[in-house]
Structure formats: structure tokens, C-alpha cells
PDB file of C-alpha atoms in Angstrom:
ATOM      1  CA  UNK A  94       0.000   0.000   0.000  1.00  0.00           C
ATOM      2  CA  UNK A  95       1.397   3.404  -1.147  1.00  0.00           C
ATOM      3  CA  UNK A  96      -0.097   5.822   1.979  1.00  0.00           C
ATOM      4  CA  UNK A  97      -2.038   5.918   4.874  1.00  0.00           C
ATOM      5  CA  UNK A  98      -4.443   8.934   5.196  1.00  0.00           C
ATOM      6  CA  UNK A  99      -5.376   9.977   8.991  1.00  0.00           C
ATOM      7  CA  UNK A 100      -8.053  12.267   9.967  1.00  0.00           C
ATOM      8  CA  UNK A 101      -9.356  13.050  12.941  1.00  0.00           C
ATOM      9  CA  UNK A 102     -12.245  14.352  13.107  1.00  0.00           C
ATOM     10  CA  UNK A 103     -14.626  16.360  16.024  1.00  0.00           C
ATOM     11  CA  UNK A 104     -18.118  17.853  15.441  1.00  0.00           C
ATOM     12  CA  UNK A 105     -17.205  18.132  11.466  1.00  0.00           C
ATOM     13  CA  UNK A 106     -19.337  16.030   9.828  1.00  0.00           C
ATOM     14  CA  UNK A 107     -20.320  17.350   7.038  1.00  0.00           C
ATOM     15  CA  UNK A 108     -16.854  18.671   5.934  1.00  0.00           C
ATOM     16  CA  UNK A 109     -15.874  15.705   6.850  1.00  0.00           C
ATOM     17  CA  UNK A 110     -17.868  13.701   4.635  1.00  0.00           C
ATOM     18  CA  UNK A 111     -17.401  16.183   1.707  1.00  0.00           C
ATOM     19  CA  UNK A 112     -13.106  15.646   2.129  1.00  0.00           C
ATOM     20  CA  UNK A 113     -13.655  11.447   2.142  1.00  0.00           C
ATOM     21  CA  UNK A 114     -16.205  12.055  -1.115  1.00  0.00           C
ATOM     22  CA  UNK A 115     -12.655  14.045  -2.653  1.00  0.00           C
ATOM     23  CA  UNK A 116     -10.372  11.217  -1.194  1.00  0.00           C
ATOM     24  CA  UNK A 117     -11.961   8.754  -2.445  1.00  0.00           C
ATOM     25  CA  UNK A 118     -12.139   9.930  -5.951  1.00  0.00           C
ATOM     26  CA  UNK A 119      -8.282   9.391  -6.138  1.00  0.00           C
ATOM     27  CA  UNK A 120      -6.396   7.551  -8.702  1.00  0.00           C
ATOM     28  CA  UNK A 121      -2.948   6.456  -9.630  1.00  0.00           C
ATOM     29  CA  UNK A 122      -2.533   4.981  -5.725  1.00  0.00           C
ATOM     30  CA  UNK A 123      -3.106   2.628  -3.458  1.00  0.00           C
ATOM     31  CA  UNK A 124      -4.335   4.152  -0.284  1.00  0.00           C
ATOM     32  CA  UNK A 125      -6.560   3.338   3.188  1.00  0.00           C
ATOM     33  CA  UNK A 126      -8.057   5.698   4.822  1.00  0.00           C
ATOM     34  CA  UNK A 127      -8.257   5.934   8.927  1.00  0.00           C
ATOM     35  CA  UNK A 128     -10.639   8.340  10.506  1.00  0.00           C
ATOM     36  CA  UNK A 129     -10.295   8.902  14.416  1.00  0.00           C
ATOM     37  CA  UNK A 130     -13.481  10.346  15.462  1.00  0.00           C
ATOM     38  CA  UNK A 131     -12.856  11.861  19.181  1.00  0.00           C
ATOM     39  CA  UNK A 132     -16.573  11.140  20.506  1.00  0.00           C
ATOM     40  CA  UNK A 133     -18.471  13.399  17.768  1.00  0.00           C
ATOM     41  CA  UNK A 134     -22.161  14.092  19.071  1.00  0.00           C
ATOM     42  CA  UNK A 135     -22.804  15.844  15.987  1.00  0.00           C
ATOM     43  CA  UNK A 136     -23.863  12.271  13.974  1.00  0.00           C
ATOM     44  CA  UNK A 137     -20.394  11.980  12.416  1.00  0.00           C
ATOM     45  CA  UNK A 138     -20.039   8.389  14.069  1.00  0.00           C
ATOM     46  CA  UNK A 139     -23.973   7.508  12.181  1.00  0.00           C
ATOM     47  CA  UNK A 140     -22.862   8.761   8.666  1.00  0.00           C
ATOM     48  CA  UNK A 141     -19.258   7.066   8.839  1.00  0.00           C
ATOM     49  CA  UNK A 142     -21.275   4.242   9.629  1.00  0.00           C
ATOM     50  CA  UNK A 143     -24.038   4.759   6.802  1.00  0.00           C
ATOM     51  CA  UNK A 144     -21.343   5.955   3.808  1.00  0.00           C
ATOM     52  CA  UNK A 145     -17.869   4.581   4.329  1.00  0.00           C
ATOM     53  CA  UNK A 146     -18.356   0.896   5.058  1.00  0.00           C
ATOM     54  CA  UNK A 147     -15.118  -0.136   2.232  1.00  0.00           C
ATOM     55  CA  UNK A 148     -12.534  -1.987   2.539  1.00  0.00           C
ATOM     56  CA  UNK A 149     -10.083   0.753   2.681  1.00  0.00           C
ATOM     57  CA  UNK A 150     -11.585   2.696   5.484  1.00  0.00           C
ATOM     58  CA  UNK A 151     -10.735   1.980   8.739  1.00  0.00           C
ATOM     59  CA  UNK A 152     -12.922   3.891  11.445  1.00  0.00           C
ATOM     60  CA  UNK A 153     -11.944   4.412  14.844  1.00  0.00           C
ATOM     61  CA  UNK A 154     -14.707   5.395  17.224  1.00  0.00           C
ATOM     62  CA  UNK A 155     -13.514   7.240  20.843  1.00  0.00           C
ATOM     63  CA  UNK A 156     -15.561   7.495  23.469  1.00  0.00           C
ATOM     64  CA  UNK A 157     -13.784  10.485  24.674  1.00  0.00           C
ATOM     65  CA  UNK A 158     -11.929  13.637  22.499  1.00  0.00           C
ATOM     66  CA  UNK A 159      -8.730  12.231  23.148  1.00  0.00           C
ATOM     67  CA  UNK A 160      -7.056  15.783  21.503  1.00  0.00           C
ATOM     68  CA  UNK A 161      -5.678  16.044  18.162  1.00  0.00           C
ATOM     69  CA  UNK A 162      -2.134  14.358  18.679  1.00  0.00           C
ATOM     70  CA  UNK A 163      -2.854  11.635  20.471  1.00  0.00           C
ATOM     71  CA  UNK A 164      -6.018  10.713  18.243  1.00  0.00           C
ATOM     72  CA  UNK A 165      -3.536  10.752  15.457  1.00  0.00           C
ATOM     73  CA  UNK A 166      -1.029   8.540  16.849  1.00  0.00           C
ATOM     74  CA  UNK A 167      -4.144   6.311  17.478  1.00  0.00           C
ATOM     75  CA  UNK A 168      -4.523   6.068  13.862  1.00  0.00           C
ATOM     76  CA  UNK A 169      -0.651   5.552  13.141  1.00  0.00           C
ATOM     77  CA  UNK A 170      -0.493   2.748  15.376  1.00  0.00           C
ATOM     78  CA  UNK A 171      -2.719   1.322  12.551  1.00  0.00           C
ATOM     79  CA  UNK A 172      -1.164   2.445   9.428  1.00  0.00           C
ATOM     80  CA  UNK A 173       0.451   0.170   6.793  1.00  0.00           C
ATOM     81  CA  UNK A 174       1.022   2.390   4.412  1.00  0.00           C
ATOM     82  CA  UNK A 175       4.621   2.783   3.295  1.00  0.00           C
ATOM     83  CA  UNK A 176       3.938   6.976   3.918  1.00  0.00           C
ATOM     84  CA  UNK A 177       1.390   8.903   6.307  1.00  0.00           C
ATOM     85  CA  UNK A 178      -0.508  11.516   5.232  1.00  0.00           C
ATOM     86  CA  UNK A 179      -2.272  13.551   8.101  1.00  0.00           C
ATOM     87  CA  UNK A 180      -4.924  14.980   6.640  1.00  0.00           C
ATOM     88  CA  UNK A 181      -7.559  17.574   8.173  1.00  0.00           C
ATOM     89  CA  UNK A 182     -11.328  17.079   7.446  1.00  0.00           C
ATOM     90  CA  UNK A 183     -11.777  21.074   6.376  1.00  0.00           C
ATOM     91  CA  UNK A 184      -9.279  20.229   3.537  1.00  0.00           C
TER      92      UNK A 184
END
């Protein structure tokens, strides 16, 4: 696998949804795609379960906001991509 995308996401659903729509559109790569959500009451955790249910889309659901940094080396620990991309959801 080429890269690993993390995003962590809090209370940004819909631009959050609109940036995995782009991502997934990509060509030319291989790529998986990990999403952290740090315990989203804004029904992020419904529509990542509705609209991303592929193969290369690993979801990570937190019970609390663990912060930015450690939610991303939450999602590294599960990377096998031979690069990491950090990647923010308003992008």
C-alpha cells in the first residue's frame, strides 16, 4: 500500500464527509483511509457508519476527544502504508 491517510475528526461532519467524497475519488494509488473520530455528538459516528463501510476505510470510534495528537497517533499505530498523510477534514 502506497499511503495511509489519517483524519481526525470532532463535530465536522459534514466537511468531513465532503473531504472522504474528494479522497476517495483518487487515482494512480493505493491508499486506506483511517478516521479517528474523538466522541463526535454531531452524527459523524452515524454517517461514517451509513457511507464509508469499504474496505479501505478503517474507522476508529472514541468514546472520549482524546485531543488532536494523540487521536492521530491512534490512527498511526494502525497504518500500513509505506507513507502517512495527516490529513484535516476542512481540507
Amino acid at each position: 500500500m502506497d499511503i495511509s491517510i489519517i483524519i481526525v475528526s470532532w463535530q465536522v461532519k459534514d466537511l468531513l464527509k465532503k473531504c472522504l467524497d474528494s479522497v476517495l475519488t483518487s487515482r494512480g494509488v493505493s491508499f486506506e483511509i483511517i478516521v479517528i473520530d474523538n466522541a463526535s455528538t454531531d452524527g459523524t459516528p452515524q454517517m461514517l457508519r451509513d457511507y464509508f463501510q469499504l474496505d479501505n476505510v478503517k474507522l476508529i470510534f472514541s468514546d472520549k476527544n482524546l485531543g488532536f495528537a494523540k487521536a492521530n497517533n491512534l490512527g498511526l499505530k494502525q497504518a500500513m502504508g509505506d507513507y502517512v498523510l495527516f490529513l484535516n477534514p476542512d481540507t
